[in-house]
Short mmCIF file of N, CA and C in Angstrom, two decimals:
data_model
loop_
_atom_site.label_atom_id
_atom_site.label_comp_id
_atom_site.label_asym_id
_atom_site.label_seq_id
_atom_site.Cartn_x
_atom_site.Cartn_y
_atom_site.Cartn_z
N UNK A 1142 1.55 -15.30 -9.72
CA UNK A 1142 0.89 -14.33 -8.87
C UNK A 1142 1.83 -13.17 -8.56
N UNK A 1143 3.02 -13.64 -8.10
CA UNK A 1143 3.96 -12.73 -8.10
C UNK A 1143 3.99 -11.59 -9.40
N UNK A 1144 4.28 -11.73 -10.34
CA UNK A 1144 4.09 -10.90 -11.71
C UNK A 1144 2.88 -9.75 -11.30
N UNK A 1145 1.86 -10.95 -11.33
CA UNK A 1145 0.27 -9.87 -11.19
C UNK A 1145 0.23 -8.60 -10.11
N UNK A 1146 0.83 -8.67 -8.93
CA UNK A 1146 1.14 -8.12 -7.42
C UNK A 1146 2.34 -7.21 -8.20
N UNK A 1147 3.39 -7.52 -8.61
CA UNK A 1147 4.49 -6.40 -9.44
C UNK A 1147 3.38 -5.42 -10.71
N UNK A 1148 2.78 -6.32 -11.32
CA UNK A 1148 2.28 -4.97 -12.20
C UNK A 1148 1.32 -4.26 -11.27
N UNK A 1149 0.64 -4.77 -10.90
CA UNK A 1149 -0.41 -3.90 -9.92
C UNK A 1149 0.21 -2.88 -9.65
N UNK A 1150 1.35 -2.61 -8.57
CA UNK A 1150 2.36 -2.09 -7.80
C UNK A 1150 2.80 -1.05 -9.35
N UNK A 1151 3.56 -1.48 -10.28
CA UNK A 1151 3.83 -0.33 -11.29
C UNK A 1151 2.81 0.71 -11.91
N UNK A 1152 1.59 -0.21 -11.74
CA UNK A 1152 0.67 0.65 -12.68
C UNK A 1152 -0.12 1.66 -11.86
N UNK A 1153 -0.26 1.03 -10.69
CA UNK A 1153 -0.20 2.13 -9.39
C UNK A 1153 0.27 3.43 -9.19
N UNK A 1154 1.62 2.84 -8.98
CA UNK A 1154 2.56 4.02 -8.69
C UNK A 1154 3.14 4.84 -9.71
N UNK A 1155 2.39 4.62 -11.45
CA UNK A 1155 3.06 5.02 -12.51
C UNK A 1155 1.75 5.58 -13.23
N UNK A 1156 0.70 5.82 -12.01
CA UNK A 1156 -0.81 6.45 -12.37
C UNK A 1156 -1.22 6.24 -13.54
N UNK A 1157 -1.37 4.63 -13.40
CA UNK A 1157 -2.06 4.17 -14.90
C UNK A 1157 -3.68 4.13 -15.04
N UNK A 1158 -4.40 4.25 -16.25
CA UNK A 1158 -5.37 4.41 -16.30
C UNK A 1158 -6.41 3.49 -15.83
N UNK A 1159 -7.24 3.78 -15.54
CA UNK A 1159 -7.96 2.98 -14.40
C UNK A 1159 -8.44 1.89 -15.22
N UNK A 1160 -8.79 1.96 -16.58
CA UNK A 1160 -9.02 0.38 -17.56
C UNK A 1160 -7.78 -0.44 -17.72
N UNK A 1161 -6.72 0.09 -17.82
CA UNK A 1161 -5.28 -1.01 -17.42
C UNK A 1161 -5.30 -1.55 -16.18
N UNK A 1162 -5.57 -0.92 -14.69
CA UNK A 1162 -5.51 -1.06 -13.64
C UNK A 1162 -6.34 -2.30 -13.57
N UNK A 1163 -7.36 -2.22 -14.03
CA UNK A 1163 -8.71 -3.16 -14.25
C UNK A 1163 -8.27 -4.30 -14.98
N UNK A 1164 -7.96 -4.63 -15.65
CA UNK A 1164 -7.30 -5.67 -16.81
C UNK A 1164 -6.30 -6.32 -15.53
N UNK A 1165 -5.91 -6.22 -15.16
CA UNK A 1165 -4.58 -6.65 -13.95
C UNK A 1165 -5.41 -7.34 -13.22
N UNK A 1166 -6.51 -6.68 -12.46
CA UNK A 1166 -6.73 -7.11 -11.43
C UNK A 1166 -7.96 -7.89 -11.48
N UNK A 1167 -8.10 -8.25 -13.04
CA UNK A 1167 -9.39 -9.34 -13.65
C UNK A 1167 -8.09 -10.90 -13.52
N UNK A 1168 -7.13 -10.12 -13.74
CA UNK A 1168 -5.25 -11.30 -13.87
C UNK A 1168 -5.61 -12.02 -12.56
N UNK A 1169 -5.47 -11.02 -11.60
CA UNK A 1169 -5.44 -11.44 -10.71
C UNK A 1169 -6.49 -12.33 -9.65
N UNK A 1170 -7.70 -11.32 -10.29
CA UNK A 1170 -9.35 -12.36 -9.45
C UNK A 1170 -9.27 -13.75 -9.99
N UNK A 1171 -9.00 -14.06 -11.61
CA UNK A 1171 -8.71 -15.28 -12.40
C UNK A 1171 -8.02 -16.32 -11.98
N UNK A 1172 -6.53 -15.78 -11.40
CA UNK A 1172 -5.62 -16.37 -10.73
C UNK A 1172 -6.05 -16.93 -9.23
N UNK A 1173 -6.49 -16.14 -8.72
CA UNK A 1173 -6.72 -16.72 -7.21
C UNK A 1173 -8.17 -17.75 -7.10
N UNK A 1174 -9.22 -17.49 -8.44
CA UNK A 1174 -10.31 -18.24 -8.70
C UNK A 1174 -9.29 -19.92 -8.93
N UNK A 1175 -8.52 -19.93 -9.51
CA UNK A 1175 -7.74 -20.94 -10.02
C UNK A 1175 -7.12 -21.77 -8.79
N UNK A 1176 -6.64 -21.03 -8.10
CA UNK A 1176 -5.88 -21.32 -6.46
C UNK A 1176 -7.22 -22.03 -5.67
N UNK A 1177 -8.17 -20.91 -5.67
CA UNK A 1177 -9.07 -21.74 -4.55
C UNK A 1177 -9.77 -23.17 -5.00
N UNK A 1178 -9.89 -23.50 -6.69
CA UNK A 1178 -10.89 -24.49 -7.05
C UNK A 1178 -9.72 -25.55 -6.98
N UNK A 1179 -8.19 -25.10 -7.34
CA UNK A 1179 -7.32 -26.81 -7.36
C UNK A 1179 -7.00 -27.02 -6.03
N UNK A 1180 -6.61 -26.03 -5.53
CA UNK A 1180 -5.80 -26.20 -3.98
C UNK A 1180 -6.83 -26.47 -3.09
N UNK A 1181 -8.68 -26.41 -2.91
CA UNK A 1181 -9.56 -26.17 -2.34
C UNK A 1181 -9.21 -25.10 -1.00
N UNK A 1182 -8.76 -24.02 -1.11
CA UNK A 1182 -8.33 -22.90 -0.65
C UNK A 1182 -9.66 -21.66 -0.19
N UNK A 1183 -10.25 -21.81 0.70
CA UNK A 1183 -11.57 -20.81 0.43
C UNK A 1183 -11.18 -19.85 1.23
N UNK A 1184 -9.79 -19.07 1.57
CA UNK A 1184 -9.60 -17.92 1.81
C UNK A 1184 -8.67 -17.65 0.47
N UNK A 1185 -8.81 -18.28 -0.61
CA UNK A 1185 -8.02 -17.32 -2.13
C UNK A 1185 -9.54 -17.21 -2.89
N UNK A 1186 -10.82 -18.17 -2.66
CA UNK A 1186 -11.72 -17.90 -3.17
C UNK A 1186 -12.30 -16.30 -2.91
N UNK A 1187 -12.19 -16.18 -1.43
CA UNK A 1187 -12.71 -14.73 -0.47
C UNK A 1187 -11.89 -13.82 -0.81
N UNK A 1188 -10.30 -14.18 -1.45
CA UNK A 1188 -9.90 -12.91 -2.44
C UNK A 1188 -10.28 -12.59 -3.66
N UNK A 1189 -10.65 -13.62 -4.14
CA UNK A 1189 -11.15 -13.58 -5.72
C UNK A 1189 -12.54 -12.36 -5.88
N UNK A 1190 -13.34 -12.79 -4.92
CA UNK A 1190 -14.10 -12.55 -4.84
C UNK A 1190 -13.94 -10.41 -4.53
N UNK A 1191 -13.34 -10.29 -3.58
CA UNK A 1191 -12.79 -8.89 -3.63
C UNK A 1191 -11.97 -8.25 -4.78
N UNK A 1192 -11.25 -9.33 -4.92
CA UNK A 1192 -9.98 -8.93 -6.54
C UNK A 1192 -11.32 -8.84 -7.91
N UNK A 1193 -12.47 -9.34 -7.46
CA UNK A 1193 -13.41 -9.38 -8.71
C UNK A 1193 -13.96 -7.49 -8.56
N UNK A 1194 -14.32 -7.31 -7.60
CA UNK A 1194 -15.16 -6.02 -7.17
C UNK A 1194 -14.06 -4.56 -7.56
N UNK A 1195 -12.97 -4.78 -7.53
CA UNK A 1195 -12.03 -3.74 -7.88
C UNK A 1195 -12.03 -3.10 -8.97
N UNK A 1196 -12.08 -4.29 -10.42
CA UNK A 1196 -11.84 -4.22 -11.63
C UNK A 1196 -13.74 -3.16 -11.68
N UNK A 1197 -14.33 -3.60 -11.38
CA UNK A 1197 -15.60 -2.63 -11.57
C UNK A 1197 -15.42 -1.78 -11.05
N UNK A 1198 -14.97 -1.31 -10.02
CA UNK A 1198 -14.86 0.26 -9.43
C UNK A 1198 -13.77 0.88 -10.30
N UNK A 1199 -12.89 0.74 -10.83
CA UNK A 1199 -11.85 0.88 -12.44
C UNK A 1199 -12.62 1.30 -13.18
N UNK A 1200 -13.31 0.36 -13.61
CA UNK A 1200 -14.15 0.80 -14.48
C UNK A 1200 -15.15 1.99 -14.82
N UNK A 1201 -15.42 1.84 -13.40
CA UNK A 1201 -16.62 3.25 -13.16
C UNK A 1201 -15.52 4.24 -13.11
N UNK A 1202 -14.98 4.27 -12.76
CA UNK A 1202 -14.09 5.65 -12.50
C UNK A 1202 -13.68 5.94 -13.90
N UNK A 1203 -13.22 5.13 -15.00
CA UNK A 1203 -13.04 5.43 -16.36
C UNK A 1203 -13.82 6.22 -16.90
N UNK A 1204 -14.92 5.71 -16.98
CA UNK A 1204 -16.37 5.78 -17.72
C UNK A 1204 -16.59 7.57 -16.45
N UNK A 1205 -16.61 7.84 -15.71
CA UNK A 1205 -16.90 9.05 -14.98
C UNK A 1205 -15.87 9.71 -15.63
N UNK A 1206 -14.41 9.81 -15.75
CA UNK A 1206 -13.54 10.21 -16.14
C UNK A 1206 -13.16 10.63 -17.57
#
């Protein structure tokens, strides 16, 4: 998770294109989907769930762009 939270943070601050940005943060909804189903964790599920909605607003902004 750590990794996923560092690229986020580079690709951010290194104004990467919003379909890379998106790819990360599909890393990341994946990852925390993974956390909430072994650990039974349902505040990493309630991130997943937000970390899911990001990668589509990326997206749209590509596709506008």
């Amino acid at each position: 998770m750590n990794q996923v939270l560092a690229a986020i943070q580079h690709l951010t601050a290194h104004e990467a294109a919003p379909a890379e940005r998106a790819a990360v943060y599909d890393r990341k909804a994946a990852q925390l989907e993974r956390i909430a189903a072994e650990d039974d964790r349902h505040e990493a599920a309630e991130q997943a769930t937000d970390a899911r909605a990001r990668p589509a607003q990326l997206r749209d902004q590509a596709d506008l762009g």
